XYZ file of C-alpha atoms in Angstrom:
746
model
C 65.947 -50.098 -57.956
C 64.093 -47.016 -59.069
C 64.495 -45.429 -62.286
C 66.232 -42.226 -60.830
C 68.603 -44.197 -59.043
C 69.718 -45.663 -62.524
C 69.920 -42.349 -64.073
C 71.966 -41.249 -61.090
C 74.291 -44.151 -61.846
C 74.432 -43.121 -65.500
C 75.173 -39.397 -64.522
C 78.194 -40.367 -62.574
C 79.700 -42.263 -65.538
C 79.086 -40.236 -68.393
C 78.261 -36.618 -69.010
C 75.789 -37.385 -72.061
C 73.534 -39.403 -69.758
C 71.445 -36.632 -68.811
C 69.756 -36.860 -72.541
C 66.840 -39.528 -72.019
C 66.977 -40.064 -75.825
C 70.940 -40.539 -76.008
C 71.268 -44.359 -76.546
C 73.903 -46.258 -74.166
C 77.018 -47.884 -75.422
C 78.340 -51.297 -74.666
C 80.921 -49.698 -72.100
C 78.603 -47.849 -70.546
C 76.274 -50.929 -69.911
C 78.869 -52.691 -68.590
C 79.739 -50.143 -66.323
C 76.289 -49.858 -65.172
C 76.025 -53.278 -64.449
C 79.100 -53.305 -62.244
C 77.905 -50.471 -60.139
C 74.220 -52.167 -59.722
C 75.970 -55.323 -58.565
C 78.264 -53.199 -55.914
C 75.106 -51.743 -54.517
C 73.272 -54.834 -54.217
C 75.938 -56.275 -52.271
C 75.966 -53.285 -50.007
C 72.369 -53.378 -49.117
C 72.538 -57.203 -48.668
C 75.192 -56.798 -46.197
C 73.252 -54.005 -44.358
C 70.183 -56.306 -44.155
C 72.125 -59.316 -42.684
C 73.522 -56.830 -39.980
C 70.147 -55.301 -39.078
C 68.840 -59.120 -38.514
C 71.614 -60.131 -36.468
C 71.466 -57.016 -34.288
C 67.576 -57.392 -33.894
C 67.235 -61.175 -33.465
C 65.341 -61.341 -30.550
C 62.578 -58.795 -31.571
C 62.125 -60.390 -35.119
C 61.827 -64.039 -33.564
C 59.113 -62.671 -31.162
C 57.204 -60.756 -33.768
C 57.288 -63.998 -36.233
C 55.986 -66.091 -33.077
C 52.980 -63.761 -32.691
C 52.290 -63.851 -36.258
C 52.435 -67.561 -36.228
C 49.828 -67.783 -33.005
C 47.481 -65.316 -34.911
C 47.395 -67.307 -37.738
C 46.701 -70.509 -35.421
C 43.751 -68.473 -33.827
C 42.324 -67.242 -37.272
C 42.328 -70.969 -38.280
C 40.643 -71.920 -34.934
C 37.996 -69.230 -35.335
C 37.343 -70.028 -39.092
C 36.402 -73.412 -37.866
C 34.299 -72.405 -34.906
C 32.356 -70.191 -37.592
C 31.961 -73.347 -39.822
C 30.716 -75.596 -37.337
C 28.136 -72.699 -35.975
C 26.914 -72.116 -39.381
C 26.806 -75.897 -40.783
C 22.980 -76.253 -39.300
C 22.248 -73.501 -41.395
C 23.984 -74.376 -44.651
C 20.867 -76.167 -45.947
C 18.520 -73.152 -44.922
C 17.549 -70.937 -47.760
C 17.373 -67.908 -45.555
C 18.529 -66.349 -42.095
C 15.110 -66.241 -40.288
C 15.775 -69.067 -37.517
C 19.171 -66.933 -36.847
C 17.418 -63.912 -36.256
C 14.886 -65.584 -34.191
C 17.499 -67.207 -32.023
C 19.224 -64.035 -31.429
C 15.906 -62.211 -30.599
C 15.255 -65.233 -28.107
C 18.714 -64.409 -26.615
C 18.210 -60.703 -26.259
C 14.863 -61.109 -24.317
C 16.524 -63.641 -22.266
C 19.307 -61.394 -20.937
C 16.537 -58.724 -20.386
C 14.642 -60.901 -18.183
C 17.431 -61.900 -16.305
C 18.366 -58.247 -15.722
C 14.782 -57.468 -14.604
C 14.854 -60.532 -12.302
C 18.199 -59.296 -10.731
C 16.655 -55.915 -10.122
C 13.210 -57.087 -8.807
C 15.144 -59.531 -6.467
C 17.562 -56.599 -5.084
C 14.271 -54.449 -4.743
C 12.432 -57.408 -2.729
C 15.609 -57.594 -0.653
C 15.630 -53.850 0.151
C 11.938 -53.923 0.711
C 12.234 -56.891 2.738
C 15.143 -55.222 5.070
C 13.199 -51.805 5.307
C 10.133 -53.808 6.484
C 12.205 -55.644 9.152
C 13.801 -52.187 10.214
C 10.091 -50.828 10.589
C 8.881 -53.764 12.599
C 12.031 -53.546 14.768
C 11.548 -49.924 15.313
C 7.686 -50.676 16.320
C 9.014 -53.215 18.584
C 11.375 -51.145 20.578
C 11.038 -50.728 24.211
C 12.940 -47.314 24.360
C 11.386 -44.436 22.238
C 14.816 -43.230 21.788
C 15.586 -46.313 19.863
C 12.322 -46.314 17.899
C 13.073 -42.294 17.366
C 16.693 -43.262 16.088
C 15.253 -45.990 13.589
C 13.002 -43.495 12.299
C 15.424 -41.194 11.532
C 17.708 -43.650 9.705
C 14.762 -44.594 7.747
C 13.833 -41.247 6.634
C 16.190 -40.578 3.919
C 15.713 -44.229 2.540
C 11.728 -43.746 2.420
C 11.328 -40.059 2.103
C 13.597 -38.573 -1.100
C 13.084 -34.824 -0.645
C 14.220 -34.267 -4.099
C 11.831 -36.721 -5.746
C 9.007 -36.033 -3.542
C 6.839 -34.685 -6.103
C 6.927 -38.066 -8.074
C 6.241 -40.283 -5.128
C 3.181 -41.768 -6.843
C 5.408 -42.615 -9.700
C 7.311 -45.395 -7.581
C 6.447 -48.882 -6.707
C 3.282 -49.378 -4.478
C 5.129 -51.265 -1.996
C 7.337 -48.450 -1.293
C 4.252 -46.168 -0.999
C 3.006 -48.529 1.679
C 6.273 -48.532 3.452
C 6.457 -44.724 3.548
C 2.705 -44.669 4.754
C 3.797 -47.143 7.603
C 6.975 -44.913 8.320
C 4.583 -41.765 8.567
C 2.228 -43.519 10.733
C 4.906 -44.660 12.889
C 6.554 -41.313 13.374
C 3.006 -39.699 13.927
C 2.198 -42.234 16.632
C 5.486 -41.611 18.073
C 5.353 -37.916 18.205
C 1.858 -37.918 19.510
C 2.921 -40.344 22.062
C 5.835 -38.484 23.285
C 4.012 -34.949 23.121
C 1.304 -36.714 25.335
C 4.011 -37.700 27.460
C 5.473 -34.255 27.756
C 2.346 -33.032 28.520
C 1.548 -35.477 31.250
C 4.895 -34.275 33.056
C 3.453 -30.905 33.290
C 0.393 -30.097 35.832
C -1.389 -26.727 35.392
C -3.430 -25.254 37.959
C -7.194 -24.634 36.572
C -7.207 -21.442 38.224
C -3.958 -20.464 36.457
C -0.843 -19.388 38.348
C 0.588 -22.736 38.999
C 2.749 -25.152 37.174
C 3.883 -28.653 38.630
C 6.783 -30.434 36.195
C 7.667 -33.784 37.065
C 10.414 -35.744 35.906
C 8.191 -38.880 34.862
C 4.566 -38.475 33.881
C 1.927 -38.538 36.624
C -0.552 -40.600 34.476
C 0.830 -43.160 32.424
C -1.159 -45.431 29.692
C -1.832 -48.753 30.930
C -0.364 -50.507 27.855
C 3.178 -48.302 27.929
C 5.027 -47.259 30.525
C 5.870 -43.459 30.452
C 9.293 -42.089 29.974
C 11.187 -39.377 31.455
C 10.764 -35.879 30.361
C 14.418 -35.396 28.916
C 14.270 -38.880 27.166
C 10.834 -37.749 25.546
C 12.222 -34.526 24.259
C 15.535 -35.859 23.090
C 13.319 -38.776 21.197
C 11.114 -35.689 19.462
C 14.167 -33.917 18.708
C 15.653 -36.980 16.591
C 12.586 -36.816 14.534
C 12.474 -33.195 14.262
C 9.172 -32.723 16.139
C 10.722 -31.014 19.152
C 8.433 -27.963 18.273
C 5.419 -29.928 17.725
C 5.990 -31.762 21.237
C 6.529 -28.231 23.084
C 3.716 -26.465 21.489
C 0.745 -27.398 23.989
C 3.184 -26.958 26.911
C 4.467 -23.418 25.409
C 0.705 -22.461 24.883
C -0.252 -23.571 28.796
C 2.810 -21.783 30.323
C 1.634 -18.486 28.532
C -1.904 -18.813 29.132
C -1.415 -19.978 32.867
C 1.892 -18.428 34.081
C 3.375 -15.683 31.801
C 0.149 -13.833 31.001
C -0.755 -13.347 34.784
C 3.214 -12.509 35.548
C 3.213 -9.812 32.812
C -0.390 -8.200 33.095
C -0.565 -8.005 36.775
C 1.910 -6.086 38.751
C 0.799 -7.090 42.261
C 2.221 -10.652 41.802
C 5.448 -12.574 42.702
C 7.105 -15.616 41.121
C 7.771 -18.593 43.735
C 9.846 -21.564 42.859
C 10.126 -24.870 44.866
C 11.928 -27.856 44.141
C 11.214 -31.292 45.583
C 12.781 -34.467 45.828
C 10.680 -37.590 45.992
C 12.915 -40.944 45.822
C 15.629 -39.846 43.834
C 16.114 -37.435 40.789
C 13.844 -39.732 38.441
C 10.813 -38.736 40.699
C 11.973 -34.973 41.332
C 9.024 -32.260 40.981
C 9.482 -28.660 40.582
C 6.695 -25.735 41.301
C 6.351 -22.796 39.952
C 3.494 -20.297 41.347
C 2.426 -16.864 40.466
C 1.535 -15.506 44.146
C -0.178 -11.929 45.279
C 2.451 -9.642 46.744
C 1.320 -6.836 48.873
C 4.911 -4.831 48.174
C 4.219 -2.530 45.105
C 7.552 -2.095 43.820
C 8.627 1.006 41.574
C 7.884 -0.333 38.203
C 8.857 2.868 36.233
C 11.883 1.438 34.353
C 10.289 -2.073 34.057
C 12.661 -3.885 36.262
C 10.502 -5.655 38.634
C 8.373 -7.020 35.309
C 11.515 -7.894 33.738
C 12.603 -9.835 36.960
C 9.260 -11.891 37.204
C 9.428 -13.105 33.415
C 13.450 -13.892 34.050
C 12.251 -15.924 36.813
C 9.640 -18.125 34.827
C 12.069 -18.238 31.835
C 14.653 -19.582 33.888
C 12.305 -22.218 35.445
C 11.322 -23.374 32.126
C 15.039 -23.566 30.923
C 16.061 -25.488 34.027
C 13.166 -28.169 34.759
C 11.273 -27.981 31.415
C 14.261 -27.999 29.006
C 16.950 -29.464 31.053
C 19.144 -26.499 30.025
C 19.777 -27.713 26.504
C 20.207 -25.011 24.361
C 18.270 -26.250 21.213
C 15.146 -27.154 23.805
C 15.429 -23.761 25.168
C 15.749 -22.269 21.547
C 12.475 -24.278 20.522
C 10.417 -23.176 23.936
C 11.677 -19.588 23.140
C 10.747 -19.538 19.257
C 7.040 -20.706 20.545
C 6.544 -18.123 23.488
C 9.065 -15.023 22.729
C 6.724 -13.595 19.964
C 3.850 -13.715 22.616
C 5.875 -12.460 25.613
C 7.367 -9.273 23.942
C 4.256 -8.472 22.355
C 2.558 -8.566 25.550
C 5.365 -6.666 27.169
C 4.805 -3.926 24.348
C 1.259 -3.764 25.166
C 1.027 -3.915 29.050
C 4.152 -1.842 29.896
C 6.439 0.074 27.065
C 3.614 1.435 25.093
C 2.222 2.958 28.319
C 5.745 4.194 29.354
C 6.138 5.989 26.329
C 5.907 9.711 27.644
C 3.384 12.008 26.578
C 5.665 15.015 26.412
C 8.757 15.764 24.625
C 10.375 16.735 27.796
C 10.016 13.341 29.474
C 11.920 11.332 26.849
C 15.010 11.706 29.024
C 13.144 9.895 31.637
C 12.462 6.984 29.450
C 16.308 6.270 29.070
C 15.842 4.464 32.469
C 13.007 2.049 30.537
C 15.835 1.656 27.601
C 18.494 0.342 30.013
C 16.266 -2.106 32.123
C 15.176 -3.422 28.658
C 18.484 -4.032 27.070
C 19.909 -5.790 30.107
C 16.601 -7.963 30.358
C 17.179 -9.218 26.823
C 21.094 -9.291 27.154
C 20.256 -11.923 30.160
C 18.138 -13.830 27.834
C 20.877 -14.129 25.560
C 23.109 -15.429 28.162
C 20.547 -18.145 28.725
C 20.532 -18.968 24.992
C 16.718 -17.911 25.075
C 17.354 -15.333 22.459
C 20.122 -15.606 19.730
C 23.259 -13.382 20.212
C 22.706 -12.155 16.446
C 20.226 -9.479 18.195
C 17.559 -10.356 15.333
C 15.112 -11.300 18.242
C 15.496 -7.870 20.135
C 11.820 -6.672 19.780
C 11.816 -4.789 23.033
C 15.127 -3.045 22.363
C 14.166 -2.152 18.920
C 10.669 -0.658 20.175
C 12.580 1.295 22.771
C 15.106 2.468 20.593
C 12.464 4.059 18.541
C 10.531 5.686 21.440
C 10.800 9.122 19.883
C 9.126 7.738 16.821
C 6.313 5.896 18.934
C 6.153 9.161 20.989
C 5.324 11.268 17.693
C 3.013 8.343 16.104
C 1.083 8.785 19.523
C 0.878 12.383 19.402
C 0.117 12.375 15.778
C -2.943 9.965 16.693
C -4.037 11.901 19.316
C -4.038 15.054 17.167
C -6.006 13.365 14.659
C -8.537 11.858 17.096
C -9.083 15.373 18.355
C -9.540 16.813 14.751
C -11.913 14.193 14.111
C -13.978 14.644 17.316
C -14.133 18.589 16.450
C -15.413 17.980 13.166
C -18.036 15.465 13.984
C -19.502 16.987 17.114
C -19.552 20.616 15.643
C -22.817 21.788 15.019
C -23.129 23.383 11.646
C -26.930 23.912 11.943
C -26.697 26.601 14.214
C -23.209 28.284 13.611
C -24.564 31.669 14.343
C -26.064 31.109 17.619
C -23.179 30.151 19.734
C -22.024 32.419 22.363
C -18.678 33.032 20.870
C -19.745 34.133 17.597
C -17.373 37.223 17.560
C -14.524 34.813 18.164
C -15.311 33.334 14.701
C -14.660 36.497 12.833
C -11.144 36.521 11.734
C -9.031 38.297 9.748
C -7.504 36.840 6.382
C -4.052 36.509 6.089
C -3.384 38.046 2.487
C -6.391 40.193 2.254
C -7.323 43.466 4.499
C -10.567 41.665 5.155
C -12.492 39.728 7.854
C -14.885 36.480 7.212
C -16.959 34.481 9.763
C -15.553 31.008 9.972
C -16.757 27.937 11.667
C -15.377 27.365 15.253
C -14.406 23.849 14.273
C -11.851 25.340 11.942
C -10.500 27.451 14.229
C -9.743 24.594 16.637
C -8.378 22.701 13.780
C -5.751 25.377 13.257
C -4.775 25.605 16.950
C -3.879 21.867 16.633
C -1.824 22.455 13.205
C 0.106 25.529 14.993
C 0.483 23.383 18.262
C 1.849 20.490 15.996
C 4.180 22.553 14.044
C 5.485 24.177 17.360
C 6.446 20.918 18.660
C 8.045 20.247 15.662
C 10.251 23.201 15.662
C 11.536 21.866 19.163
C 12.094 18.447 18.155
C 14.426 15.909 16.399
C 14.256 15.235 12.797
C 12.234 12.155 12.980
C 9.774 13.260 15.906
C 9.327 16.610 13.801
C 8.435 14.679 10.606
C 5.552 12.881 12.332
C 4.414 16.142 14.111
C 4.695 17.797 10.330
C 2.464 14.775 8.768
C 0.256 15.157 11.642
C -0.416 18.977 10.668
C -0.970 17.866 6.905
C -3.564 15.118 8.060
C -5.590 17.568 10.240
C -5.939 19.696 7.385
C -6.791 16.851 5.070
C -9.534 15.465 7.489
C -11.610 18.638 7.085
C -11.395 18.083 3.333
C -12.444 14.605 3.608
C -14.933 14.909 6.474
C -16.877 18.088 5.524
C -17.899 18.078 2.213
C -19.635 14.727 3.017
C -21.060 15.618 6.367
C -22.598 18.563 5.088
C -23.763 17.302 1.431
C -27.210 18.126 1.820
C -26.250 21.641 3.043
C -24.016 22.328 0.204
C -26.772 21.004 -2.336
C -29.250 23.708 -1.484
C -28.733 27.699 -0.758
C -27.657 27.759 2.858
C -25.888 29.772 5.344
C -23.745 26.686 6.057
C -22.318 26.201 2.543
C -21.437 29.794 2.899
C -19.461 29.217 6.092
C -17.940 25.870 4.456
C -16.616 28.396 1.568
C -14.924 30.715 4.201
C -13.382 27.817 5.969
C -11.901 26.770 2.917
C -10.911 30.166 1.752
C -9.498 30.829 5.488
C -7.399 27.497 5.397
C -5.907 28.443 2.055
C -4.443 31.574 3.134
C -3.335 29.931 6.597
C -1.658 27.218 4.685
C 0.026 29.799 2.610
C 1.548 31.374 5.975
C 2.725 28.059 7.751
C 5.933 27.580 5.590
C 6.998 31.584 6.306
C 6.172 31.090 10.228
C 7.791 27.598 10.870
C 9.893 26.431 8.287
C 13.146 28.468 9.601
C 12.546 26.783 12.988
C 12.292 22.909 11.703
C 15.213 20.657 11.687
C 17.520 21.208 8.682
C 16.740 17.881 7.097
C 13.151 18.576 6.990
C 13.319 22.176 5.851
C 13.081 21.097 2.149
C 11.104 17.815 2.861
C 8.031 19.071 4.634
C 5.865 21.654 2.810
C 2.234 22.971 2.889
C 2.107 25.102 -0.085
C 0.765 22.291 -2.171
C -2.145 21.936 -0.055
C -3.136 25.824 -0.579
C -4.364 25.560 -4.215
C -6.609 22.291 -3.163
C -8.229 24.305 -0.543
C -8.735 27.552 -2.508
C -10.413 25.258 -5.248
C -12.574 23.756 -3.092
C -13.635 27.185 -1.645
C -14.334 28.174 -5.099
C -16.501 24.975 -6.018
C -18.773 25.426 -3.012
C -19.155 29.187 -4.042
C -20.003 28.626 -7.800
C -22.183 25.821 -6.646
C -24.210 28.454 -4.262
C -24.435 31.175 -7.218
C -25.549 28.421 -9.562
C -28.240 27.354 -7.331
C -29.530 30.817 -6.511
C -29.657 31.347 -10.380
C -31.441 28.234 -10.754
C -33.905 29.063 -7.955
C -34.562 32.576 -9.391
C -35.050 31.530 -12.718
C -37.712 28.946 -11.672
C -39.532 31.916 -9.956
C -39.376 34.042 -13.313
C -40.730 31.370 -15.137
C -43.936 31.715 -13.053
C -44.379 35.235 -14.633
C -44.840 33.237 -18.286
C -42.647 35.762 -20.123
C -44.807 38.803 -18.520
C -47.367 38.335 -21.157
C -50.550 40.246 -21.171
C -49.888 42.026 -17.909
C -52.666 44.407 -18.759
C -55.116 41.407 -17.605
C -55.461 41.216 -13.769
C -54.599 37.595 -13.563
C -51.628 37.797 -15.765
C -50.488 41.031 -13.900
C -50.716 39.406 -10.630
C -48.859 36.321 -11.790
C -46.007 38.752 -13.105
C -46.094 40.648 -9.740
C -45.732 37.601 -7.681
C -43.173 36.313 -9.628
C -41.270 39.701 -9.001
C -42.033 39.641 -5.333
C -40.335 35.894 -5.190
C -37.326 37.224 -6.935
C -36.971 39.910 -4.575
C -37.475 37.400 -1.621
C -35.084 35.127 -2.791
C -32.326 37.735 -3.469
C -32.996 39.348 0.120
C -32.669 35.881 1.866
C -29.249 35.483 -0.156
C -28.099 38.966 1.000
C -29.072 38.300 4.527
C -27.149 34.722 4.355
C -24.011 35.877 2.474
C -23.696 39.536 3.671
C -22.876 38.632 7.218
C -20.837 35.595 6.306
C -18.599 36.182 3.324
C -15.743 38.582 2.778
C -17.116 41.906 1.331
C -15.298 41.665 -1.867
C -16.296 38.102 -2.202
C -20.012 38.700 -1.301
C -20.266 41.618 -3.647
C -18.657 39.648 -6.470
C -20.849 36.591 -5.778
C -24.068 38.775 -5.693
C -23.008 40.480 -8.887
C -22.798 37.088 -10.443
C -26.333 36.207 -9.355
C -28.085 39.573 -10.018
C -26.261 39.714 -13.822
C -28.279 36.710 -15.183
C -31.452 37.705 -13.224
C -31.850 41.019 -14.826
C -30.849 39.929 -18.017
C -33.638 37.309 -18.006
C -36.340 39.652 -16.789
C -35.044 42.296 -19.647
C -34.883 39.470 -22.089
C -38.496 38.072 -21.369
C -40.094 41.592 -21.664
C -38.396 42.612 -25.020
C -39.558 39.264 -26.536
C -43.373 40.446 -26.172
C -44.463 41.073 -29.637
C -47.529 43.301 -28.696
C -47.859 45.667 -26.064
C -51.049 47.630 -25.127
C -50.850 51.048 -23.629
C -52.026 49.625 -19.948
C -49.206 46.850 -20.584
C -46.303 49.201 -20.827
C -47.454 50.878 -17.628
C -47.661 47.597 -15.723
C -44.623 46.160 -16.965
C -42.791 49.744 -15.816
C -44.497 49.287 -12.362
C -43.088 45.846 -12.152
C -39.642 46.985 -13.109
C -39.897 49.979 -10.433
C -41.287 47.432 -7.906
C -38.146 45.302 -8.010
C -35.709 48.185 -8.031
C -37.585 49.748 -5.279
C -37.665 46.568 -3.120
C -34.003 45.747 -3.868
C -32.592 48.997 -2.559
C -31.154 47.594 0.579
C -29.144 44.954 -1.520
C -27.985 47.460 -4.161
C -26.661 49.719 -1.096
C -24.818 46.491 -0.103
C -23.028 46.490 -3.228
C -21.230 49.857 -2.994
C -19.123 51.376 -0.946
C -17.997 55.273 -0.335
C -15.134 56.592 1.182
C -16.560 56.962 4.521
C -18.208 53.419 4.517
C -21.042 51.750 3.134
C -23.452 53.905 0.739
C -26.869 54.911 2.423
C -28.688 56.529 -0.460
C -29.174 55.317 -3.946
C -27.805 58.626 -5.419
C -26.302 59.115 -8.881
C -22.676 57.907 -8.003
C -24.275 54.612 -6.487
C -26.115 53.738 -9.707
C -22.999 54.393 -11.807
C -21.360 51.990 -9.411
C -23.841 49.476 -9.638
C -24.278 49.762 -13.318
C -20.521 49.075 -13.743
C -20.723 46.015 -11.582
C -23.804 44.803 -13.072
C -24.066 45.729 -16.692
C -27.641 43.862 -17.343
C -29.166 46.159 -14.408
C -28.373 49.444 -16.252
C -30.082 47.637 -19.280
C -33.070 46.860 -16.879
C -33.434 50.178 -15.571
C -33.150 51.842 -19.052
C -35.641 49.394 -20.095
C -38.285 50.812 -17.604
C -37.575 54.550 -19.252
C -38.205 53.303 -22.494
C -41.888 51.975 -21.726
C -42.728 55.463 -21.024
C -40.925 57.414 -23.861
C -42.405 58.402 -27.227
C -41.142 57.009 -30.622
C -38.989 60.235 -31.280
C -37.251 59.887 -28.167
C -36.405 56.306 -28.501
C -35.000 56.862 -31.910
C -33.327 59.769 -30.544
C -31.502 57.578 -27.791
C -30.549 55.228 -30.295
C -28.861 57.737 -32.252
C -27.043 59.276 -29.566
C -25.697 55.863 -28.401
C -27.416 55.947 -25.114
C -29.200 52.552 -25.717
C -26.138 50.980 -27.092
C -24.317 51.795 -24.017
C -26.956 50.352 -21.898
C -26.766 46.945 -24.129
C -29.336 47.215 -26.399
C -29.303 45.788 -29.861
C -30.549 47.307 -32.938
C -32.877 44.200 -33.472
C -34.106 44.444 -29.752
C -34.861 48.113 -30.105
C -36.732 47.607 -33.688
C -38.918 44.738 -32.179
C -39.651 46.697 -29.147
C -41.121 49.793 -31.294
C -42.937 47.383 -33.261
C -44.404 45.771 -30.008
C -45.422 49.230 -28.659
C -46.440 51.503 -31.470
C -48.865 50.702 -34.216
C -47.673 50.879 -37.872
C -47.285 54.096 -39.283
C -45.370 56.486 -41.817
C -43.242 57.672 -38.743
C -42.919 54.239 -37.267
C -41.180 53.147 -40.685
C -38.998 56.683 -40.716
C -37.816 55.854 -37.267
C -36.955 52.089 -37.789
C -35.389 53.225 -41.034
C -33.085 55.771 -39.168
C -32.222 52.862 -36.700
C -31.437 50.456 -39.289
C -29.251 53.125 -40.879
C -27.435 54.327 -37.631
C -24.522 52.099 -36.648
C -24.325 50.585 -33.451
């Protein structure tokens, strides 16, 4: 009994028993013993009662325990007998070797079982392959090959076929060879059931091949097709006859409108020997084919013949034949009929609805024959006719671009002013009160652009979009072709380059006006999408590039002529004077040539501005060269002055072309004219003043500097000082004058 239970008994007999240190008296001990005996009797009675009530379960448990004890003893004996041979061995090496041999034996047994199963499978597959080859009926061979396919060809493990047993690879090769021989033979059988006339236009379909191999009897056409279907080679078997049907029957039926389709069915000794004939025969009757109904009727007759006598109205065979022929049939119909039926004018689009209706009926009939799938994905013809507006617009766009290209390529830029319609090429600029000469090609291009945009304003959104793109392409075509075509002209000073500048400039202004002229008439969907204003800066920049190039070429050419004067040194010597004079004459000649080319071509404001850009560097260069002469004899100053006067006199017509009075162009070089010229070309004023300085006294030059006259003409203090030092000998007066010039601010 636990100590806590004893203490509980003590607590129930005496109050002082709660103190562990209190000793028990004799009465307490006797009482405790009585209580313990009573408790023990109760527990014994309870145990007997439990054993009596659970006697069966206790008996069973005791029996199991006894059996387990006997088994344990038996195992102990077996273990002792097994370990007896090792009792005398000092280690366990023999036991380890015995265990290894046991495991190896088990593995070898498992491998042999696997090899036996594999050998059995291989033998079975080989036997089935032999049976398939030996089968007399191609349907049986095809079925056997189809059954063997999943056993020999594992699609998921096809990448690791080389890792499998060699014998399986051999079986696969044997199976593939069997299937290949079978499909080739069946395809040949199908081909021999068809006979096409060498000249075309006729096909004879027989139920059995006309020419059979001597080794093997040919099979009926349906049997061959069914066998091909079983081995998934139907398209392979149909391919050649589909090509032959296209070449000999469908091509002449589609491309020739003066033909008809004739079908004849012959019976020779029963259905297995039936013969069907289809002919494409000439027809003198010319049917109205505006809507394509007669063409579609001929195609339907051919397809019905193929579906009935070749495909035996089997939907799967029909669809295989359709897959091999329909893409080419539809392309030919589009090429030979639909594309030609697209109207040339927007007003005839309504008449095209008859073609749309007959085309839809044609494809619906093909769907009812299962030649086309019902999901309309193969409706290539109806899709084409439904988009006829786009096709019409695309055709017009192509025509417009072809016309534009021909205009640009065929136009003679070498003689633009010799054409009889020169006056027609002078046009008013849209945003400037001026006229300019343009090439006839640009006027014709703008006519195309305006025509396209007028058609766009009267068309639907889809058609209008194509017309607008055509107009943009016409403009961009000029930008792409002309600079390349006239590259040599643009790299030299030429009248053609001036005309090209005008063309670009005129187009840039016309482009700005297109939006204002047509946008309001465009379909609402296009009013914000189609713009032309983005092209205007491009063409304006091209015009500016061409003109700047011409100005630079002119300046460079004149600079080369001035180089021949050798800085106008020593002109008092006859040889040097002649060189300087020739150089001035060359400058005048080049400038006059440029004037003649530009004045009649460029707009007046552009001509004057461009010529001033050329004259400025020319006069500045001549003036600078003369001022750089460090020593001038008296005779030399007269020669230089004469050269300046020579240039000014010979350029009088050019100067007059650069100014304009209220009543038109100036006729005389009067004071007002020179004032305008000096303002337009500041270096000209300095050039003219230099001629005066060459004939002025020292005091007069000093006075002109002090008055600011020379400064107003563009002279600097150093230039005036060097000029005085070059002309006048050293003297007190020269020193005094130079001092005045130095002290006088510019």
